[in-house]
mmCIF file of C-alpha atoms in Angstrom:
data_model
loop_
_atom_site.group_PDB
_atom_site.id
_atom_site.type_symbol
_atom_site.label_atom_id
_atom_site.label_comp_id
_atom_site.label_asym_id
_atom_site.label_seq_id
_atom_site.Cartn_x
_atom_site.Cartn_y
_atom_site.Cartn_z
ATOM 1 C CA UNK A 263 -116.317 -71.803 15.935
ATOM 2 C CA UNK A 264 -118.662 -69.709 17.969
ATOM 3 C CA UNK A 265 -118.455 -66.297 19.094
ATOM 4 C CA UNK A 266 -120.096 -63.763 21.123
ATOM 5 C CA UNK A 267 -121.881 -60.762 19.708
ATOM 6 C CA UNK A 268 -120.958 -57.373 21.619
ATOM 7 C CA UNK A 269 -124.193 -57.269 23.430
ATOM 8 C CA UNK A 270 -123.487 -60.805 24.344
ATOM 9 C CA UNK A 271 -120.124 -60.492 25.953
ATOM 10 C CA UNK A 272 -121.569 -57.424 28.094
ATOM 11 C CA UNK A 273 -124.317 -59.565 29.017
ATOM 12 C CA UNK A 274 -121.914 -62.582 30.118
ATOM 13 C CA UNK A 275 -119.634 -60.227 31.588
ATOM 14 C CA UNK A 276 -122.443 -58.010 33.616
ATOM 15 C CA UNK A 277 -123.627 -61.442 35.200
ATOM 16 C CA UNK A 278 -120.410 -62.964 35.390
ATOM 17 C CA UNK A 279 -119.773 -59.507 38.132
ATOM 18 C CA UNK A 280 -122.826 -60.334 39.216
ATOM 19 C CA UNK A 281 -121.777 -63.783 40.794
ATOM 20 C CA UNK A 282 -118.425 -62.643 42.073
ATOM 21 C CA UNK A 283 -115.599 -59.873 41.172
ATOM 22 C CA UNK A 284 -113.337 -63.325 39.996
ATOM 23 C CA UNK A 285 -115.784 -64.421 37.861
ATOM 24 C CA UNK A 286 -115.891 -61.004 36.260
ATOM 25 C CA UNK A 287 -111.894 -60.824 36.710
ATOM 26 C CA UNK A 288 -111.557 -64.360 35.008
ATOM 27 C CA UNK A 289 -114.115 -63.791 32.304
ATOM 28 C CA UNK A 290 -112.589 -60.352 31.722
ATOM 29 C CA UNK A 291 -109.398 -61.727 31.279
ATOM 30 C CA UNK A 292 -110.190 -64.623 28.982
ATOM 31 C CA UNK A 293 -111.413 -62.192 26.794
ATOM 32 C CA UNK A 294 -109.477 -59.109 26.421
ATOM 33 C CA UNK A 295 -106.128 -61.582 26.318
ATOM 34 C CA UNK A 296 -107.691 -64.406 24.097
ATOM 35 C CA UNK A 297 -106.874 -66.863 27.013
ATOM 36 C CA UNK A 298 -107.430 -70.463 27.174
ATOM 37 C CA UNK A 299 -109.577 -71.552 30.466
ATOM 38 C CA UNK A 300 -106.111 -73.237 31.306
ATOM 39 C CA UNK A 301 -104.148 -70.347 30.507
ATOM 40 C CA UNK A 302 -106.685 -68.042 33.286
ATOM 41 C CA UNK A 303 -106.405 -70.890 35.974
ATOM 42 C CA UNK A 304 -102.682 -71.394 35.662
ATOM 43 C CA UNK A 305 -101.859 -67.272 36.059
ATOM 44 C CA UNK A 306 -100.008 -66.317 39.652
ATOM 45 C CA UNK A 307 -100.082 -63.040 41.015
ATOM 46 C CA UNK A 308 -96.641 -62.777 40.031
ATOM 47 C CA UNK A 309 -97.827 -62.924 36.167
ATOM 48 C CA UNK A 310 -98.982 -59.066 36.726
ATOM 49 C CA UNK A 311 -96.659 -56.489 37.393
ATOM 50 C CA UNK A 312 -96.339 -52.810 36.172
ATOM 51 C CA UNK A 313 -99.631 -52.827 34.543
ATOM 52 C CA UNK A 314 -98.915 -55.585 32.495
ATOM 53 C CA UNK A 315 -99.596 -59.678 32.443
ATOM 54 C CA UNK A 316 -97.724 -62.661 31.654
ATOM 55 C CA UNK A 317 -99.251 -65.358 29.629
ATOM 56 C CA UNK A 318 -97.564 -68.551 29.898
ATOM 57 C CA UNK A 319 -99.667 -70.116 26.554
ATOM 58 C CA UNK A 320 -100.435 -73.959 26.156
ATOM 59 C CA UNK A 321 -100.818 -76.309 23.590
ATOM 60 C CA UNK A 322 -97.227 -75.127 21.928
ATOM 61 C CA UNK A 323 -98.226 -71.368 21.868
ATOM 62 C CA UNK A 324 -96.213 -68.614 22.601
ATOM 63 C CA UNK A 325 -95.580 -66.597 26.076
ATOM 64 C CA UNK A 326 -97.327 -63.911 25.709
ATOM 65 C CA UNK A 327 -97.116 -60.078 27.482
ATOM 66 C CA UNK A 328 -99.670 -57.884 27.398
ATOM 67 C CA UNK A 329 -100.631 -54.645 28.965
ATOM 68 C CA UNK A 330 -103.397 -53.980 31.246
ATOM 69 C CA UNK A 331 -106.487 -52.404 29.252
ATOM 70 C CA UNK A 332 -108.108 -49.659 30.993
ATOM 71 C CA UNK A 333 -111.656 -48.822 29.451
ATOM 72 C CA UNK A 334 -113.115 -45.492 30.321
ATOM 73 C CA UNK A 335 -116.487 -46.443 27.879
ATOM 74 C CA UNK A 336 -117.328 -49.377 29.137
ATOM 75 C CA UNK A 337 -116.966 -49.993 33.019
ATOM 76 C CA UNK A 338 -117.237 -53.917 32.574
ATOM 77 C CA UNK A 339 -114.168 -53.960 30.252
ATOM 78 C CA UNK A 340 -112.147 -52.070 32.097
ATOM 79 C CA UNK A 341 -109.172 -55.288 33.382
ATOM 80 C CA UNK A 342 -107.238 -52.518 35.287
ATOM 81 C CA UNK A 343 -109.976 -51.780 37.912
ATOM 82 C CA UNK A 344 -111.200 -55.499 37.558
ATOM 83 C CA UNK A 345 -107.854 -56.898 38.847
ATOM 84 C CA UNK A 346 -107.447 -53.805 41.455
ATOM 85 C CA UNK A 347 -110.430 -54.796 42.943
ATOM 86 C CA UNK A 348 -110.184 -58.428 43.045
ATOM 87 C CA UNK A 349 -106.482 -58.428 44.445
ATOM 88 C CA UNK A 350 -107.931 -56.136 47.397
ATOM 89 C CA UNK A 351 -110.892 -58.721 47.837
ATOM 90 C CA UNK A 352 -108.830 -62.001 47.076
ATOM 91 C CA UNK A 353 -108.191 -64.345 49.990
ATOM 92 C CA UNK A 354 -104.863 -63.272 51.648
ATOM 93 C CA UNK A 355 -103.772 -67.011 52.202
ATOM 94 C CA UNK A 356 -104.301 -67.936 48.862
ATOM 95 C CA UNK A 357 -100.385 -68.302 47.721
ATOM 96 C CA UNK A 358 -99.258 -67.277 44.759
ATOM 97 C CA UNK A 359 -102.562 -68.066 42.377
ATOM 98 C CA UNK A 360 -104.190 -65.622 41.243
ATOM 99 C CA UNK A 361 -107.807 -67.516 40.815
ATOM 100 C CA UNK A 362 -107.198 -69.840 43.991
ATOM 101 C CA UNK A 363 -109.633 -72.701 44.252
ATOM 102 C CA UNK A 364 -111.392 -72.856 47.527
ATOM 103 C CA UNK A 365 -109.289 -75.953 48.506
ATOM 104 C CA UNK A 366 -106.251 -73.782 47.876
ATOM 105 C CA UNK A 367 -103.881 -73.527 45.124
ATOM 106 C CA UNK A 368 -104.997 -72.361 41.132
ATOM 107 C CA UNK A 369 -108.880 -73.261 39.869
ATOM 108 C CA UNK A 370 -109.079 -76.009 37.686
ATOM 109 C CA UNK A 371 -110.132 -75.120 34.170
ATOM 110 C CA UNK A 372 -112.801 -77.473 34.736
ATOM 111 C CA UNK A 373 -114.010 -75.573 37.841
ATOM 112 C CA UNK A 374 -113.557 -72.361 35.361
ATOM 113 C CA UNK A 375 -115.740 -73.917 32.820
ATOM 114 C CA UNK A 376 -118.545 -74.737 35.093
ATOM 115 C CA UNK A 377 -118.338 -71.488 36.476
ATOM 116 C CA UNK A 378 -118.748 -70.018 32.741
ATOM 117 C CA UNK A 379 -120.969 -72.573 31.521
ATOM 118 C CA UNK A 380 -123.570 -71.443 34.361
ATOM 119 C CA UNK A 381 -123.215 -67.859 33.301
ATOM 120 C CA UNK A 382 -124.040 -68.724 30.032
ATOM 121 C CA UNK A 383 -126.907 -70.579 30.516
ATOM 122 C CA UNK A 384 -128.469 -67.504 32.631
ATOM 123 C CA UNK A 385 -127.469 -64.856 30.099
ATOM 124 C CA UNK A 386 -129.865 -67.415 27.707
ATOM 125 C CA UNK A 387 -126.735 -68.458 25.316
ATOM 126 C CA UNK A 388 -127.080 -71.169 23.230
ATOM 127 C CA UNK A 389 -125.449 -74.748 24.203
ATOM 128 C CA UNK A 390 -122.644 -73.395 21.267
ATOM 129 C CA UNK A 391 -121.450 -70.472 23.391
ATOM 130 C CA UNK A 392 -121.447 -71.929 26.934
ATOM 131 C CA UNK A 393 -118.427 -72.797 27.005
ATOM 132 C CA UNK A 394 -115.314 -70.810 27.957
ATOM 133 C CA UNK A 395 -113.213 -71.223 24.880
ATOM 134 C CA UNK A 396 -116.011 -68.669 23.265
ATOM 135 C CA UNK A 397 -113.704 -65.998 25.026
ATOM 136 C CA UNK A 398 -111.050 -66.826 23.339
ATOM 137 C CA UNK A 399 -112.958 -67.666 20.015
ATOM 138 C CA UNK A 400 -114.468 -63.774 20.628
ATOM 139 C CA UNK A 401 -111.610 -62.363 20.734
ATOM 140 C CA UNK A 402 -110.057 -63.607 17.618
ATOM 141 C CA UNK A 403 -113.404 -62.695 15.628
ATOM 142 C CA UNK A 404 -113.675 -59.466 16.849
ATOM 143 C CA UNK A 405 -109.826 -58.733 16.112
ATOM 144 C CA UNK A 406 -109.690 -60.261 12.567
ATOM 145 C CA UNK A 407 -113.083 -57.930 12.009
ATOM 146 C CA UNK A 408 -111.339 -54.863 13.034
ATOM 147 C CA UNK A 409 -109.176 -55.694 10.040
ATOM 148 C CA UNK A 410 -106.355 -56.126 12.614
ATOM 149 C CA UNK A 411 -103.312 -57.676 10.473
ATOM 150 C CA UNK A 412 -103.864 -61.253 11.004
ATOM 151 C CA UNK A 413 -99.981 -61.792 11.485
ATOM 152 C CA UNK A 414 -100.417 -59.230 14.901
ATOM 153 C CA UNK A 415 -103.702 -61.089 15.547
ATOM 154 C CA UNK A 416 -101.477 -64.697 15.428
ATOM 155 C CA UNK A 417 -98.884 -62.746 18.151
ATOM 156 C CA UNK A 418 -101.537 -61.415 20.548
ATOM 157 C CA UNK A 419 -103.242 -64.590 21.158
ATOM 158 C CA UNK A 420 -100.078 -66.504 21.058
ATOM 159 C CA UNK A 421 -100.681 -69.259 18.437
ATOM 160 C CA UNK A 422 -97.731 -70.897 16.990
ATOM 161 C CA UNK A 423 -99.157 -71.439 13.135
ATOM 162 C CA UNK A 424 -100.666 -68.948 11.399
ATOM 163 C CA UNK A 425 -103.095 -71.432 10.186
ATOM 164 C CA UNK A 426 -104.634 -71.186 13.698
ATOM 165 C CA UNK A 427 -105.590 -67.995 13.008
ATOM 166 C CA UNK A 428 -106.937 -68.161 10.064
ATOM 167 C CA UNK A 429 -110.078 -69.814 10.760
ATOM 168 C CA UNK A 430 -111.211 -66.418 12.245
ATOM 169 C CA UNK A 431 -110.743 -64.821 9.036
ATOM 170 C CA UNK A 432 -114.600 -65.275 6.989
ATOM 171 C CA UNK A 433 -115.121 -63.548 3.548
ATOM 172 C CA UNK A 434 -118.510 -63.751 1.910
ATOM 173 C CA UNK A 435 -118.254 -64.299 -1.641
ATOM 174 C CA UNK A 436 -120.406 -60.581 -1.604
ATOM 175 C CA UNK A 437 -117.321 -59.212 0.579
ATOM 176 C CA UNK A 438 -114.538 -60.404 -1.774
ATOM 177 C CA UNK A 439 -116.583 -59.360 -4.979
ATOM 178 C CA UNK A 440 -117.227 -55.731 -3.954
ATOM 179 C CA UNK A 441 -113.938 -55.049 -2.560
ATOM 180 C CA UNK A 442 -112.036 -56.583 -5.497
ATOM 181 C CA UNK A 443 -114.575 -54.387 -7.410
ATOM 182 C CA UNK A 444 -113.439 -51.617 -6.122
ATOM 183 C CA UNK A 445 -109.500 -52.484 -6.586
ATOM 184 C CA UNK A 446 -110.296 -52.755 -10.237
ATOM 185 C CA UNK A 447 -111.997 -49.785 -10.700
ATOM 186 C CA UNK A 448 -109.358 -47.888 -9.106
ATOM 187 C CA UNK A 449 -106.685 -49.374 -10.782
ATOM 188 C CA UNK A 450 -108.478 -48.648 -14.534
ATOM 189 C CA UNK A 451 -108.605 -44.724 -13.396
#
């Protein structure tokens, strides 16, 4: 399972604004929400309200709510101006989806992963992290690495089984050896 370093995500989501506020918006979203290409193409405008979105999860996940992220650091993570300005540029007879497809109705998660893949490609990612599902993949690292409780990391992303999960949590044998180290040593004092 690959993921994308910090720098790498900027970089993906600097060019993905580059192409088009959606692509930013979509990227953005698959991201900060550990979404599923699927999961971004099926969203309706009616999934955000009050600062918050509805995740309607697939492959026997969990619905999922989460709030809006404003990010005053870091301009291209910041979802709450993202979706702001793509709502005010999206096309007004687009129904209900959110990403509309230029024949109408929601994007196909294969259009999505074309749109990614090409992103990718020009931010000079390897063939491993073009596809969309790195999103996802990044934000479960990145979580599990803040030493987020793996339990809360399950619930945010929406996965039914723990096990799911778990593949984002990595311990070197140098990791487990010095912290278990420093248990002992504590408890002997």
């Amino acid at each position: 399972m690959e993921s994308l370093t910090y720098d790498e995500l900027i970089e993906v989501l600097r060019e993905a604004k580059a192409h088009s506020l959606r692509n930013w918006c979509m990227c953005l979203l698959a991201f900060s929400h550990g979404m599923r290409a699927s999961e971004v193409c099926r969203l309706r405008t009616g999934d955000l309200k009050d600062g918050h979105i509805r995740i309607k999860r697939l492959k026997g996940s969990n619905a999922t709510t989460h709030q809006l992220i404003p990010h005053k650091g870091q301009p291209l993570l910041d979802e709450v101006k993202a979706i702001k300005r793509w709502l005010a540029e999206r096309p007004t007879d687009a129904g209900d989806a959110l990403f509309p497809s230029n024949k109408g109705g929601c994007m196909s998660a294969t259009q999505f992963y074309r749109i990614y893949r090409a992103i990718a490609e020009e931010c000079g990612l390897p063939a491993n992290k073009c596809h969309p599902h790195t999103l996802k993949h990044t934000t479960c690292t990145m979580l599990v690495r803040t030493d987020m409780n793996v339990a809360k990391v399950q619930a945010f992303v929406g996965h039914a089984a723990i096990a799911s999960t778990m593949k984002y949590v990595t311990v070197t044998d140098a990791e487990a050896s010095a912290e278990a180290t420093q248990r002992l040593m504590r408890m002997r004092s």
